[in-house]
Short mmCIF file of C-alpha atoms and ligand atoms in Angstrom, two decimals:
data_model
loop_
_atom_site.label_atom_id
_atom_site.label_comp_id
_atom_site.label_asym_id
_atom_site.label_seq_id
_atom_site.Cartn_x
_atom_site.Cartn_y
_atom_site.Cartn_z
CA UNK A 1 -8.33 39.35 -0.23
CA UNK A 2 -4.93 39.38 -1.88
CA UNK A 3 -4.38 42.13 -4.45
CA UNK A 4 -2.43 41.63 -7.66
CA UNK A 5 0.75 42.95 -6.06
CA UNK A 6 0.48 40.48 -3.21
CA UNK A 7 -0.96 43.04 -0.78
CA UNK A 8 -3.62 42.31 1.75
CA UNK A 9 -4.43 43.97 5.05
CA UNK A 10 -2.21 41.61 6.98
CA UNK A 11 0.87 42.13 4.81
CA UNK A 12 0.45 45.89 5.14
CA UNK A 13 -0.06 45.57 8.91
CA UNK A 14 3.15 43.60 9.18
CA UNK A 15 5.10 46.25 7.23
CA UNK A 16 3.57 49.03 9.35
CA UNK A 17 4.35 47.28 12.63
CA UNK A 18 8.01 47.00 11.63
CA UNK A 19 8.11 50.78 11.16
CA UNK A 20 7.72 51.27 14.90
CA UNK A 21 8.68 47.95 16.43
CA UNK A 22 11.51 45.74 15.35
CA UNK A 23 11.67 42.85 15.87
CA UNK A 24 8.13 41.89 16.82
CA UNK A 25 6.55 38.57 17.78
CA UNK A 26 3.50 37.56 15.85
CA UNK A 27 1.83 35.89 18.83
CA UNK A 28 1.89 39.19 20.72
CA UNK A 29 1.09 41.54 17.86
CA UNK A 30 -1.48 39.43 16.01
CA UNK A 31 -2.88 37.07 18.65
CA UNK A 32 -6.20 36.66 16.80
CA UNK A 33 -4.80 35.66 13.44
CA UNK A 34 -4.16 32.03 12.59
CA UNK A 35 -0.64 30.78 12.19
CA UNK A 36 -1.30 29.67 8.61
CA UNK A 37 -2.47 33.10 7.54
CA UNK A 38 0.48 34.79 9.19
CA UNK A 39 2.95 32.42 7.57
CA UNK A 40 1.43 32.98 4.13
CA UNK A 41 1.73 36.75 4.54
CA UNK A 42 5.30 36.50 5.88
CA UNK A 43 6.32 34.26 2.99
CA UNK A 44 4.89 36.72 0.47
CA UNK A 45 6.92 39.49 2.04
CA UNK A 46 10.05 37.40 2.60
CA UNK A 47 10.13 36.29 -1.05
CA UNK A 48 10.43 40.00 -1.95
CA UNK A 49 13.16 40.62 0.61
CA UNK A 50 10.84 42.92 2.55
CA UNK A 51 10.95 40.99 5.83
CA UNK A 52 12.99 38.27 7.46
CA UNK A 53 11.64 35.97 10.12
CA UNK A 54 12.50 33.15 12.51
CA UNK A 55 10.15 30.38 13.48
CA UNK A 56 9.79 29.63 17.20
CA UNK A 57 8.15 26.51 18.49
CA UNK A 58 6.84 26.85 22.04
CA UNK A 59 4.91 24.61 24.33
CA UNK A 60 1.72 26.11 25.74
CA UNK A 61 -0.38 24.83 28.60
CA UNK A 62 -4.13 24.98 28.06
CA UNK A 63 -7.21 23.93 29.99
CA UNK A 64 -9.14 20.79 29.21
CA UNK A 65 -12.92 20.90 29.22
CA UNK A 66 -12.96 19.80 32.87
CA UNK A 67 -10.23 22.32 33.68
CA UNK A 68 -12.30 25.07 32.09
CA UNK A 69 -15.33 24.03 34.13
CA UNK A 70 -13.39 24.26 37.38
CA UNK A 71 -12.03 27.59 36.27
CA UNK A 72 -15.62 28.80 35.73
CA UNK A 73 -17.41 27.16 38.67
CA UNK A 74 -14.79 26.30 41.27
CA UNK A 75 -13.08 23.03 42.19
CA UNK A 76 -15.02 19.91 43.26
CA UNK A 77 -13.87 20.30 46.88
CA UNK A 78 -14.81 23.97 46.88
CA UNK A 79 -18.30 23.14 45.58
CA UNK A 80 -18.76 20.57 48.37
CA UNK A 81 -17.47 22.97 51.06
CA UNK A 82 -19.63 25.77 49.66
CA UNK A 83 -22.76 23.60 49.78
CA UNK A 84 -22.04 22.30 53.30
CA UNK A 85 -21.28 25.77 54.58
CA UNK A 86 -24.36 27.43 53.14
CA UNK A 87 -26.68 24.70 54.53
CA UNK A 88 -24.69 24.32 57.75
CA UNK A 89 -25.17 20.55 57.65
CA UNK A 90 -25.77 18.06 54.81
CA UNK A 91 -26.63 14.37 54.97
CA UNK A 92 -23.96 12.38 53.12
CA UNK A 93 -26.59 10.61 51.07
CA UNK A 94 -27.96 13.99 49.84
CA UNK A 95 -24.57 15.26 48.69
CA UNK A 96 -24.77 13.75 45.20
CA UNK A 97 -28.09 15.37 44.56
CA UNK A 98 -26.96 18.81 45.75
CA UNK A 99 -23.43 18.99 44.34
CA UNK A 100 -23.71 16.71 41.30
CA UNK A 101 -21.39 14.04 39.87
CA UNK A 102 -18.19 15.49 41.33
CA UNK A 103 -19.45 15.08 44.93
CA UNK A 104 -17.35 11.99 45.78
CA UNK A 105 -14.01 13.42 44.67
CA UNK A 106 -14.87 16.80 46.15
CA UNK A 107 -15.80 15.31 49.52
CA UNK A 108 -12.54 13.37 49.77
CA UNK A 109 -10.43 16.41 48.94
CA UNK A 110 -12.40 18.65 51.28
CA UNK A 111 -11.71 16.18 54.16
CA UNK A 112 -8.00 16.18 53.33
CA UNK A 113 -7.91 19.96 53.31
CA UNK A 114 -9.83 20.00 56.61
CA UNK A 115 -12.57 22.20 55.13
CA UNK A 116 -15.36 19.91 56.34
CA UNK A 117 -15.78 17.06 58.81
CA UNK A 118 -18.08 14.13 59.45
CA UNK A 119 -20.71 14.47 62.13
CA UNK A 120 -22.58 11.17 62.42
CA UNK A 121 -23.89 10.55 58.90
CA UNK A 122 -23.81 14.25 58.01
CA UNK A 123 -21.17 16.73 56.92
CA UNK A 124 -20.49 20.03 58.67
CA UNK A 125 -18.09 22.87 57.80
CA UNK A 126 -14.73 23.28 59.58
CA UNK A 127 -13.27 26.29 57.79
CA UNK A 128 -15.09 29.60 57.48
CA UNK A 129 -12.92 30.92 54.67
CA UNK A 130 -11.00 28.80 52.17
CA UNK A 131 -8.79 29.53 49.17
CA UNK A 132 -9.61 27.43 46.15
CA UNK A 133 -6.01 27.12 44.99
CA UNK A 134 -6.88 24.66 42.20
CA UNK A 135 -9.21 27.18 40.66
CA UNK A 136 -6.67 29.99 41.12
CA UNK A 137 -4.03 27.95 39.40
CA UNK A 138 -6.30 27.09 36.48
CA UNK A 139 -7.23 30.76 36.14
CA UNK A 140 -3.56 31.58 35.86
CA UNK A 141 -3.22 28.94 33.10
CA UNK A 142 -6.25 30.29 31.28
CA UNK A 143 -4.82 33.81 31.29
CA UNK A 144 -1.14 33.09 30.64
CA UNK A 145 -0.99 29.70 28.92
CA UNK A 146 1.84 28.77 31.28
CA UNK A 147 2.01 26.69 34.41
CA UNK A 148 3.74 28.33 37.37
CA UNK A 149 5.11 25.20 39.05
CA UNK A 150 6.64 22.58 36.72
CA UNK A 151 6.53 19.97 39.53
CA UNK A 152 2.78 20.31 39.87
CA UNK A 153 2.19 20.31 36.10
CA UNK A 154 2.54 16.53 35.81
CA UNK A 155 -0.09 16.05 38.50
CA UNK A 156 -2.53 18.39 36.79
CA UNK A 157 -1.95 16.67 33.46
CA UNK A 158 -2.60 13.31 35.06
CA UNK A 159 -5.85 14.63 36.51
CA UNK A 160 -6.73 15.70 32.95
CA UNK A 161 -7.27 19.34 33.96
CA UNK A 162 -4.61 20.74 31.61
CA UNK A 163 -2.83 19.59 28.50
CA UNK A 164 -0.08 21.10 26.44
CA UNK A 165 0.06 22.01 22.79
CA UNK A 166 2.74 23.20 20.43
CA UNK A 167 2.41 26.73 19.13
CA UNK A 168 4.43 28.18 16.36
CA UNK A 169 5.16 31.89 16.42
CA UNK A 170 7.39 34.06 14.34
CA UNK A 171 9.89 36.75 15.17
CA UNK A 172 9.85 39.29 12.38
CA UNK A 173 12.50 41.82 11.28
CA UNK A 174 12.87 44.22 8.40
CA UNK A 175 14.35 42.73 5.27
CA UNK A 176 16.78 44.57 2.94
CA UNK A 177 13.85 45.76 0.81
CA UNK A 178 11.51 46.72 3.60
CA UNK A 179 9.08 49.55 2.71
CA UNK A 180 5.66 50.62 3.89
CA UNK A 181 4.04 49.46 0.67
CA UNK A 182 4.57 46.53 -1.60
CA UNK A 183 5.82 47.83 -4.93
CA UNK A 184 3.96 46.57 -7.96
CA UNK A 185 5.83 43.64 -9.40
CA UNK A 186 5.85 42.78 -13.05
CA UNK A 187 5.31 39.11 -13.84
CA UNK A 188 5.34 39.18 -17.66
CA UNK A 189 7.73 40.72 -20.12
CA UNK A 190 5.65 42.14 -22.97
CA UNK A 191 6.48 43.37 -26.48
CA UNK A 192 5.42 46.88 -25.42
CA UNK A 193 7.88 46.89 -22.53
CA UNK A 194 10.66 45.97 -24.94
CA UNK A 195 9.63 48.70 -27.38
CA UNK A 196 9.25 51.56 -24.90
CA UNK A 197 12.25 50.55 -22.83
CA UNK A 198 10.31 50.23 -19.58
CA UNK A 199 11.75 46.74 -19.04
CA UNK A 200 14.98 48.37 -17.93
CA UNK A 201 13.44 49.86 -14.81
CA UNK A 202 10.58 47.43 -14.25
CA UNK A 203 10.40 45.70 -10.86
CA UNK A 204 10.26 42.05 -11.93
CA UNK A 205 8.82 39.54 -9.57
CA UNK A 206 11.51 37.00 -8.74
CA UNK A 207 10.85 33.37 -9.54
CA UNK A 208 9.96 31.30 -6.52
CA UNK A 209 11.89 28.13 -7.07
CA UNK A 210 10.83 26.80 -3.69
CA UNK A 211 7.13 26.74 -4.51
CA UNK A 212 5.77 23.21 -4.58
CA UNK A 213 2.93 22.33 -6.87
CA UNK A 214 -0.43 21.34 -5.49
CA UNK A 215 -0.75 17.71 -4.51
CA UNK A 216 -2.36 15.81 -7.33
CA UNK A 217 -5.02 13.38 -6.21
CA UNK A 218 -4.58 11.02 -9.09
CA UNK A 219 -4.87 7.28 -9.39
CA UNK A 220 -1.83 5.21 -8.49
CA UNK A 221 -0.52 1.90 -9.72
CA UNK A 222 -0.43 -0.94 -7.26
CA UNK A 223 3.11 -2.21 -6.53
CA UNK A 224 2.15 -5.58 -7.97
CA UNK A 225 1.20 -3.87 -11.20
CA UNK A 226 4.48 -1.99 -11.30
CA UNK A 227 6.54 -5.14 -10.82
CA UNK A 228 4.31 -6.92 -13.34
CA UNK A 229 5.11 -4.21 -15.89
CA UNK A 230 8.83 -4.69 -15.33
CA UNK A 231 8.49 -8.43 -15.91
CA UNK A 232 6.40 -7.87 -19.03
CA UNK A 233 9.14 -5.62 -20.43
CA UNK A 234 11.74 -8.31 -19.80
CA UNK A 235 9.58 -10.90 -21.57
CA UNK A 236 8.73 -8.62 -24.50
CA UNK A 237 12.41 -7.70 -24.95
CA UNK A 238 13.06 -11.40 -25.54
CA UNK A 239 10.28 -11.88 -28.11
CA UNK A 240 7.81 -13.53 -25.76
CA UNK A 241 4.11 -13.33 -26.54
CA UNK A 242 1.59 -12.80 -23.75
CA UNK A 243 -0.88 -15.64 -23.26
CA UNK A 244 -4.55 -14.70 -22.82
CA UNK A 245 -5.23 -15.45 -19.16
CA UNK A 246 -8.74 -14.06 -18.74
CA UNK A 247 -10.12 -17.51 -17.89
CA UNK A 248 -9.98 -17.56 -14.08
CA UNK A 249 -12.48 -20.41 -14.08
CA UNK A 250 -11.32 -23.42 -16.03
CA UNK A 251 -12.17 -27.09 -16.25
CA UNK A 252 -10.44 -29.91 -14.39
CA UNK A 253 -9.25 -31.06 -17.82
CA UNK A 254 -7.07 -28.01 -18.56
CA UNK A 255 -6.09 -27.31 -14.97
CA UNK A 256 -5.21 -30.90 -14.00
CA UNK A 257 -5.72 -33.69 -16.56
CA UNK A 258 -3.67 -32.22 -19.41
CA UNK A 259 -0.85 -31.78 -16.88
CA UNK A 260 -1.19 -35.35 -15.62
CA UNK A 261 -2.18 -34.49 -12.12
CA UNK A 262 -3.78 -37.86 -11.24
CA UNK A 263 -7.51 -37.69 -10.62
CA UNK A 264 -7.05 -38.92 -7.01
CA UNK A 265 -4.20 -36.51 -6.30
CA UNK A 266 -4.61 -34.49 -3.07
CA UNK A 267 -4.00 -31.28 -5.02
CA UNK A 268 -7.43 -31.86 -6.54
CA UNK A 269 -9.12 -32.12 -3.14
CA UNK A 270 -11.56 -29.55 -1.86
CA UNK A 271 -9.02 -28.56 0.80
CA UNK A 272 -6.63 -27.35 -1.87
CA UNK A 273 -8.80 -26.26 -4.76
CA UNK A 274 -11.85 -24.02 -5.06
CA UNK A 275 -14.58 -25.68 -7.08
CA UNK A 276 -17.36 -23.64 -8.65
CA UNK A 277 -20.81 -24.64 -7.43
CA UNK A 278 -22.95 -22.78 -9.96
CA UNK A 279 -22.53 -23.77 -12.71
CA UNK A 280 -20.71 -26.91 -11.67
CA UNK A 281 -19.70 -28.23 -15.04
CA UNK A 282 -17.88 -27.23 -18.17
CA UNK A 283 -18.68 -28.57 -21.59
CA UNK A 284 -16.18 -30.87 -23.31
CA UNK A 285 -12.75 -29.34 -24.08
CA UNK A 286 -12.83 -27.14 -27.15
CA UNK A 287 -11.44 -23.99 -28.67
CA UNK A 288 -11.68 -20.70 -26.75
CA UNK A 289 -12.45 -18.23 -29.58
CA UNK A 290 -11.54 -15.12 -27.56
CA UNK A 291 -8.18 -16.59 -26.55
CA UNK A 292 -7.46 -17.79 -30.09
CA UNK A 293 -8.23 -14.38 -31.55
CA UNK A 294 -5.94 -12.63 -29.04
CA UNK A 295 -3.12 -15.06 -29.77
CA UNK A 296 -3.57 -14.77 -33.55
CA UNK A 297 -3.29 -11.01 -33.35
CA UNK A 298 -0.27 -10.98 -31.09
CA UNK A 299 1.53 -13.60 -33.13
CA UNK A 300 0.89 -11.68 -36.34
CA UNK A 301 2.42 -8.58 -34.71
CA UNK A 302 5.41 -10.35 -33.26
CA UNK A 303 8.82 -11.10 -34.67
CA UNK A 304 8.31 -14.68 -33.69
CA UNK A 305 9.00 -17.34 -36.28
CA UNK A 306 5.63 -17.84 -37.94
CA UNK A 307 6.04 -21.37 -39.33
CA UNK A 308 4.89 -22.46 -42.74
CA UNK A 309 1.33 -21.36 -42.06
CA UNK A 310 -0.16 -24.59 -43.36
CA UNK A 311 -2.07 -25.18 -40.18
CA UNK A 312 -3.81 -28.43 -39.31
CA UNK A 313 -7.26 -28.27 -37.77
CA UNK A 314 -7.14 -29.03 -34.08
CA UNK A 315 -9.08 -32.07 -32.92
CA UNK A 316 -10.02 -31.52 -29.27
CA UNK A 317 -11.81 -34.87 -28.97
CA UNK A 318 -8.68 -36.69 -30.11
CA UNK A 319 -6.58 -34.73 -27.65
CA UNK A 320 -9.02 -35.65 -24.88
CA UNK A 321 -8.80 -39.33 -25.81
CA UNK A 322 -5.00 -39.15 -25.86
CA UNK A 323 -4.85 -37.55 -22.39
CA UNK A 324 -7.24 -40.18 -21.09
CA UNK A 325 -5.15 -42.94 -22.63
CA UNK A 326 -1.97 -41.67 -20.95
CA UNK A 327 -3.66 -41.53 -17.53
CA UNK A 328 -5.45 -44.87 -17.83
CA UNK A 329 -3.31 -47.21 -19.89
CA UNK A 330 -0.14 -45.30 -20.71
CA UNK A 331 0.74 -44.02 -24.19
CA UNK A 332 3.41 -42.00 -26.04
CA UNK A 333 6.18 -43.76 -24.17
CA UNK A 334 4.56 -43.39 -20.74
CA UNK A 335 3.38 -46.43 -18.78
CA UNK A 336 0.53 -44.32 -17.38
CA UNK A 337 -0.99 -44.27 -13.92
CA UNK A 338 -3.16 -47.32 -14.76
CA UNK A 339 -6.34 -46.35 -12.91
CA UNK A 340 -9.86 -46.11 -14.34
CA UNK A 341 -10.27 -42.54 -15.69
CA UNK A 342 -13.41 -40.67 -14.60
CA UNK A 343 -14.74 -38.39 -17.35
CA UNK A 344 -16.81 -36.29 -14.92
CA UNK A 345 -13.62 -35.15 -13.14
CA UNK A 346 -12.50 -33.42 -16.34
CA UNK A 347 -15.56 -31.20 -16.61
CA UNK A 348 -15.63 -29.97 -12.99
CA UNK A 349 -15.20 -26.20 -12.95
CA UNK A 350 -12.36 -24.90 -10.77
CA UNK A 351 -10.76 -21.58 -10.00
CA UNK A 352 -7.50 -22.26 -11.76
CA UNK A 353 -4.72 -23.24 -9.36
CA UNK A 354 -1.89 -22.31 -11.69
CA UNK A 355 -1.46 -20.52 -15.01
CA UNK A 356 0.04 -23.70 -16.44
CA UNK A 357 -3.60 -24.49 -17.36
CA UNK A 358 -3.30 -21.67 -19.90
CA UNK A 359 0.13 -22.85 -21.05
CA UNK A 360 -1.39 -26.27 -21.77
CA UNK A 361 -4.11 -24.67 -23.88
CA UNK A 362 -1.56 -22.60 -25.83
CA UNK A 363 0.79 -25.54 -26.38
CA UNK A 364 -2.05 -27.69 -27.69
CA UNK A 365 -3.00 -24.86 -30.04
CA UNK A 366 0.61 -24.80 -31.21
CA UNK A 367 0.09 -28.28 -32.66
CA UNK A 368 -1.98 -26.67 -35.45
CA UNK A 369 1.20 -25.02 -36.72
CA UNK A 370 4.18 -26.36 -34.78
CA UNK A 371 7.11 -23.96 -34.65
CA UNK A 372 9.53 -22.45 -32.17
CA UNK A 373 7.77 -19.96 -29.93
CA UNK A 374 7.94 -18.15 -26.60
CA UNK A 375 4.90 -17.52 -24.43
CA UNK A 376 4.50 -15.87 -21.03
CA UNK A 377 1.71 -14.86 -18.68
CA UNK A 378 1.35 -12.98 -15.39
CA UNK A 379 -2.03 -13.39 -13.78
CA UNK A 380 -4.05 -14.51 -10.85
CA UNK A 381 -4.40 -18.04 -9.48
CA UNK A 382 -6.40 -19.45 -6.58
CA UNK A 383 -5.64 -21.99 -3.90
CA UNK A 384 -7.62 -23.01 -0.86
CA UNK A 385 -4.79 -22.04 1.51
CA UNK A 386 -4.88 -21.00 5.13
CA UNK A 387 -4.07 -17.32 4.94
CA UNK A 388 -0.97 -16.22 6.87
CA UNK A 389 1.88 -13.71 6.54
CA UNK A 390 3.20 -15.33 3.37
CA UNK A 391 0.18 -17.12 1.92
CA UNK A 392 -3.02 -15.85 0.33
CA UNK A 393 -5.84 -17.78 -1.28
CA UNK A 394 -5.33 -15.61 -4.37
CA UNK A 395 -1.97 -14.64 -5.76
CA UNK A 396 -0.24 -14.12 -9.10
CA UNK A 397 1.99 -16.37 -11.11
CA UNK A 398 4.58 -15.41 -13.64
CA UNK A 399 4.94 -18.18 -16.17
CA UNK A 400 7.09 -18.68 -19.23
CA UNK A 401 7.05 -21.34 -21.94
CA UNK A 402 9.65 -21.80 -24.67
CA UNK A 403 9.20 -24.33 -27.46
CA UNK A 404 11.97 -25.09 -29.91
CA UNK A 405 13.75 -27.93 -31.67
CA UNK A 406 16.70 -29.55 -29.92
CA UNK A 407 16.27 -27.90 -26.52
CA UNK A 408 18.28 -29.32 -23.62
CA UNK A 409 18.15 -28.99 -19.83
CA UNK A 410 21.43 -27.04 -19.94
CA UNK A 411 19.73 -24.54 -22.21
CA UNK A 412 16.95 -24.07 -19.64
CA UNK A 413 19.52 -23.43 -16.90
CA UNK A 414 21.27 -20.93 -19.12
CA UNK A 415 18.01 -19.18 -19.96
CA UNK A 416 16.95 -18.98 -16.29
CA UNK A 417 20.39 -17.67 -15.33
CA UNK A 418 20.06 -14.80 -17.79
CA UNK A 419 16.42 -14.18 -16.93
CA UNK A 420 17.02 -13.81 -13.19
CA UNK A 421 20.14 -11.79 -13.91
CA UNK A 422 17.87 -9.13 -15.34
CA UNK A 423 16.11 -9.00 -11.96
CA UNK A 424 19.40 -8.51 -10.16
CA UNK A 425 19.66 -12.12 -8.97
CA UNK A 426 23.04 -13.32 -10.15
CA UNK A 427 23.67 -16.36 -8.02
CA UNK A 428 21.42 -19.32 -8.93
CA UNK A 429 21.20 -22.92 -7.80
CA UNK A 430 19.00 -25.68 -9.17
CA UNK A 431 17.51 -28.51 -7.16
CA UNK A 432 15.91 -31.58 -8.71
CA UNK A 433 12.16 -31.53 -8.15
CA UNK A 434 8.99 -33.26 -9.25
CA UNK A 435 6.10 -32.00 -11.39
CA UNK A 436 3.69 -34.44 -13.04
CA UNK A 437 4.01 -32.45 -16.29
CA UNK A 438 7.77 -31.86 -16.46
CA UNK A 439 10.77 -34.17 -16.40
CA UNK A 440 13.39 -33.27 -15.43
CA UNK A 441 12.06 -30.61 -13.05
CA UNK A 442 14.11 -28.09 -11.10
CA UNK A 443 13.40 -25.76 -8.25
CA UNK A 444 15.31 -22.53 -8.67
CA UNK A 445 17.05 -20.93 -5.69
CA UNK A 446 18.60 -17.49 -5.68
CA UNK A 447 21.07 -16.14 -3.16
CA UNK A 448 19.43 -13.23 -1.35
CA UNK A 449 22.18 -10.79 -0.33
CA UNK A 450 19.90 -8.95 2.13
CA UNK A 451 18.76 -12.09 3.92
CA UNK A 452 22.14 -13.77 3.49
CA UNK A 453 20.60 -17.07 2.45
CA UNK A 454 19.28 -19.09 -0.47
CA UNK A 455 15.58 -18.50 -1.17
CA UNK A 456 13.35 -20.46 -3.49
CA UNK A 457 12.38 -18.24 -6.38
CA UNK A 458 10.82 -20.52 -8.94
CA UNK A 459 9.94 -23.89 -10.36
CA UNK A 460 10.82 -25.12 -13.81
CA UNK A 461 11.28 -28.09 -16.07
CA UNK A 462 10.99 -29.61 -19.51
CA UNK A 463 7.46 -30.62 -20.42
CA UNK A 464 7.13 -34.41 -20.65
CA UNK A 465 7.06 -36.03 -24.10
CA UNK A 466 3.74 -37.75 -23.35
CA UNK A 467 2.23 -34.32 -22.68
CA UNK A 468 3.49 -32.74 -25.90
CA UNK A 469 2.97 -35.80 -28.10
CA UNK A 470 -0.59 -36.24 -26.83
CA UNK A 471 -1.22 -32.69 -28.07
CA UNK A 472 0.00 -33.64 -31.53
CA UNK A 473 3.28 -31.72 -31.37
CA UNK A 474 6.19 -33.26 -33.34
CA UNK A 475 8.68 -35.59 -31.62
CA UNK A 476 11.67 -33.26 -31.86
CA UNK A 477 9.91 -30.15 -30.56
CA UNK A 478 10.90 -29.71 -26.93
CA UNK A 479 9.50 -27.29 -24.43
CA UNK A 480 10.75 -25.47 -21.33
CA UNK A 481 8.39 -24.21 -18.68
CA UNK A 482 8.99 -22.14 -15.57
CA UNK A 483 6.94 -20.31 -13.03
CA UNK A 484 7.34 -17.99 -10.07
CA UNK A 485 5.08 -15.87 -7.92
CA UNK A 486 4.72 -12.14 -8.55
CA UNK A 487 4.23 -11.43 -4.85
CA UNK A 488 7.60 -12.77 -3.70
CA UNK A 489 9.80 -10.37 -5.73
CA UNK A 490 7.37 -7.50 -5.06
CA UNK A 491 7.56 -8.03 -1.30
CA UNK A 492 11.35 -8.07 -1.50
CA UNK A 493 11.48 -4.93 -3.68
CA UNK A 494 9.09 -2.92 -1.52
CA UNK A 495 10.23 -4.30 1.84
CA UNK A 496 6.82 -5.75 2.72
CA UNK A 497 7.00 -8.62 5.18
CA UNK A 498 3.30 -9.47 5.41
CA UNK A 499 1.61 -10.37 2.14
CA UNK A 500 -1.70 -9.06 3.49
CA UNK A 501 -0.26 -5.53 3.37
CA UNK A 502 0.18 -6.01 -0.35
CA UNK A 503 -3.03 -7.64 -1.48
CA UNK A 504 -6.54 -7.82 -0.07
CA UNK A 505 -8.73 -5.67 2.13
CA UNK A 506 -6.01 -4.70 4.62
CA UNK A 507 -3.94 -2.79 2.08
CA UNK A 508 -3.22 0.80 3.11
CA UNK A 509 -4.09 3.11 0.22
CA UNK A 510 -1.34 5.54 1.28
CA UNK A 511 1.15 2.75 0.79
CA UNK A 512 -0.11 2.29 -2.77
CA UNK A 513 -0.09 6.01 -3.51
CA UNK A 514 3.29 6.87 -2.05
CA UNK A 515 5.40 4.06 -3.47
CA UNK A 516 7.91 4.83 -6.14
CA UNK A 517 8.03 3.04 -9.46
CA UNK A 518 10.03 -0.15 -9.22
CA UNK A 519 13.41 -0.46 -10.83
CA UNK A 520 14.76 -3.95 -11.06
CA UNK A 521 18.53 -3.82 -11.20
CA UNK A 522 19.59 -4.41 -14.75
CA UNK A 523 22.46 -6.72 -15.79
N1 LIG B 1 2.99 -24.57 -12.39
C1 LIG B 1 4.19 -24.54 -11.61
C2 LIG B 1 3.87 -23.96 -10.22
O1 LIG B 1 2.73 -23.69 -9.96
C3 LIG B 1 5.27 -23.73 -12.27
C4 LIG B 1 5.76 -24.40 -13.52
C5 LIG B 1 5.33 -24.00 -14.75
C6 LIG B 1 6.68 -25.45 -13.44
C7 LIG B 1 5.77 -24.60 -15.90
C8 LIG B 1 7.13 -26.05 -14.58
C9 LIG B 1 6.67 -25.64 -15.79
O2 LIG B 1 4.75 -23.78 -9.39
#
């Protein structure tokens, strides 16, 4: 037990030893005491200047279990010779029974050493006296923890008779404040000490600035969560409001129809989308009270332009009819797809394939009180993908929506330029693309300095007039939309090349615990 002044038997033993023997080696003087205990005692003394020590790392040779057995009982060949000699003659087929499992190896070696010979189908002794040099050698190892002949060592290691281990020992000398006892050290300065003057002579314990705190086994944030937080800050700093994305399961209507993904489109196939089998169907499109409440509260708190507050009641049935009309016959300036619209497709329940399903819901809700606004979300989406190093069936999308009067495509490019600038991506290129819900649409490419090439970082566009007008939004209200994956920037930031190391059952918890907070380079 350690006393208040840091004394225990071992620390005193160390001080005493130095009185008569300096320097000394801990392995020789305290062979029974564990290295950890010795180090703790030495550190206590060294921090007071009472000892100084060096650490020596040495390689020791030790016996394996089999090596120990040979050391105790003799080598395999010796056991065979011994048995043959004592019986005078042994039938080969009886050898196993008499000598045990090592009979085969032992017999071979005993032949080589000319200790025994074959006589018909029996064994007879050749030598009267033998030296079991294997056993002698292993005895030497057991006593000295060294191997006499380095050339032979490899062979013995290969035969798994010996192995080596690292041992740490310390060479200890007196320190400048060496004494036979540890003086009492004062850890606190008290009012009494100030009054009676004893502080002037007190032996204060020095601060140990090298002491590390105990490891804290606390929870840790997943890298995806850390990057998500950084993105949220960027959105919040630009007056975006977070969309309620709790609805992982949504209807075909919100996930596909409102966004004019045609009902026969391959994206809606089983191979690409997960459909829910129980329950299979949603009710008709209608308000989501939980989502509405969350949005109401956030909007009330935000600095966003609130509009005139004279809100119109939303008519979901009318919206449904408008969407159907655009698909089937064309409306609001669109010629439509002109195919017969199947109502049952709209109520099929799916695991949402993009968060744009939520954006559609929020934009339709905006028609109750149309005004400029900025929405974002970062949440999970699901696709029936073949999983590989860069694809998972579940991942996260970052999505932004900006509605305002008089928006132009140039404004979207400007916004995206500034947005990605905040992530440290300064070099952007736009490529015309196609989305059934935006026109024009642009894929966003960023120049990746590390990879030395252009990488796709997002998708964007201006929502189509037939989409916004069908919702009941005014003619001159335009709307930008853009989306990117959360995994892509996280993998780049944390140097992860296989997405399965980031998400799913193969994630290493040490990786989660030991990763630093993310810092996206600021403008
Ligand atoms: N939903 C698109 C995607 O999954 C992203 C996007 C959102 C594009 C909004 C345009 C507008 O890639």
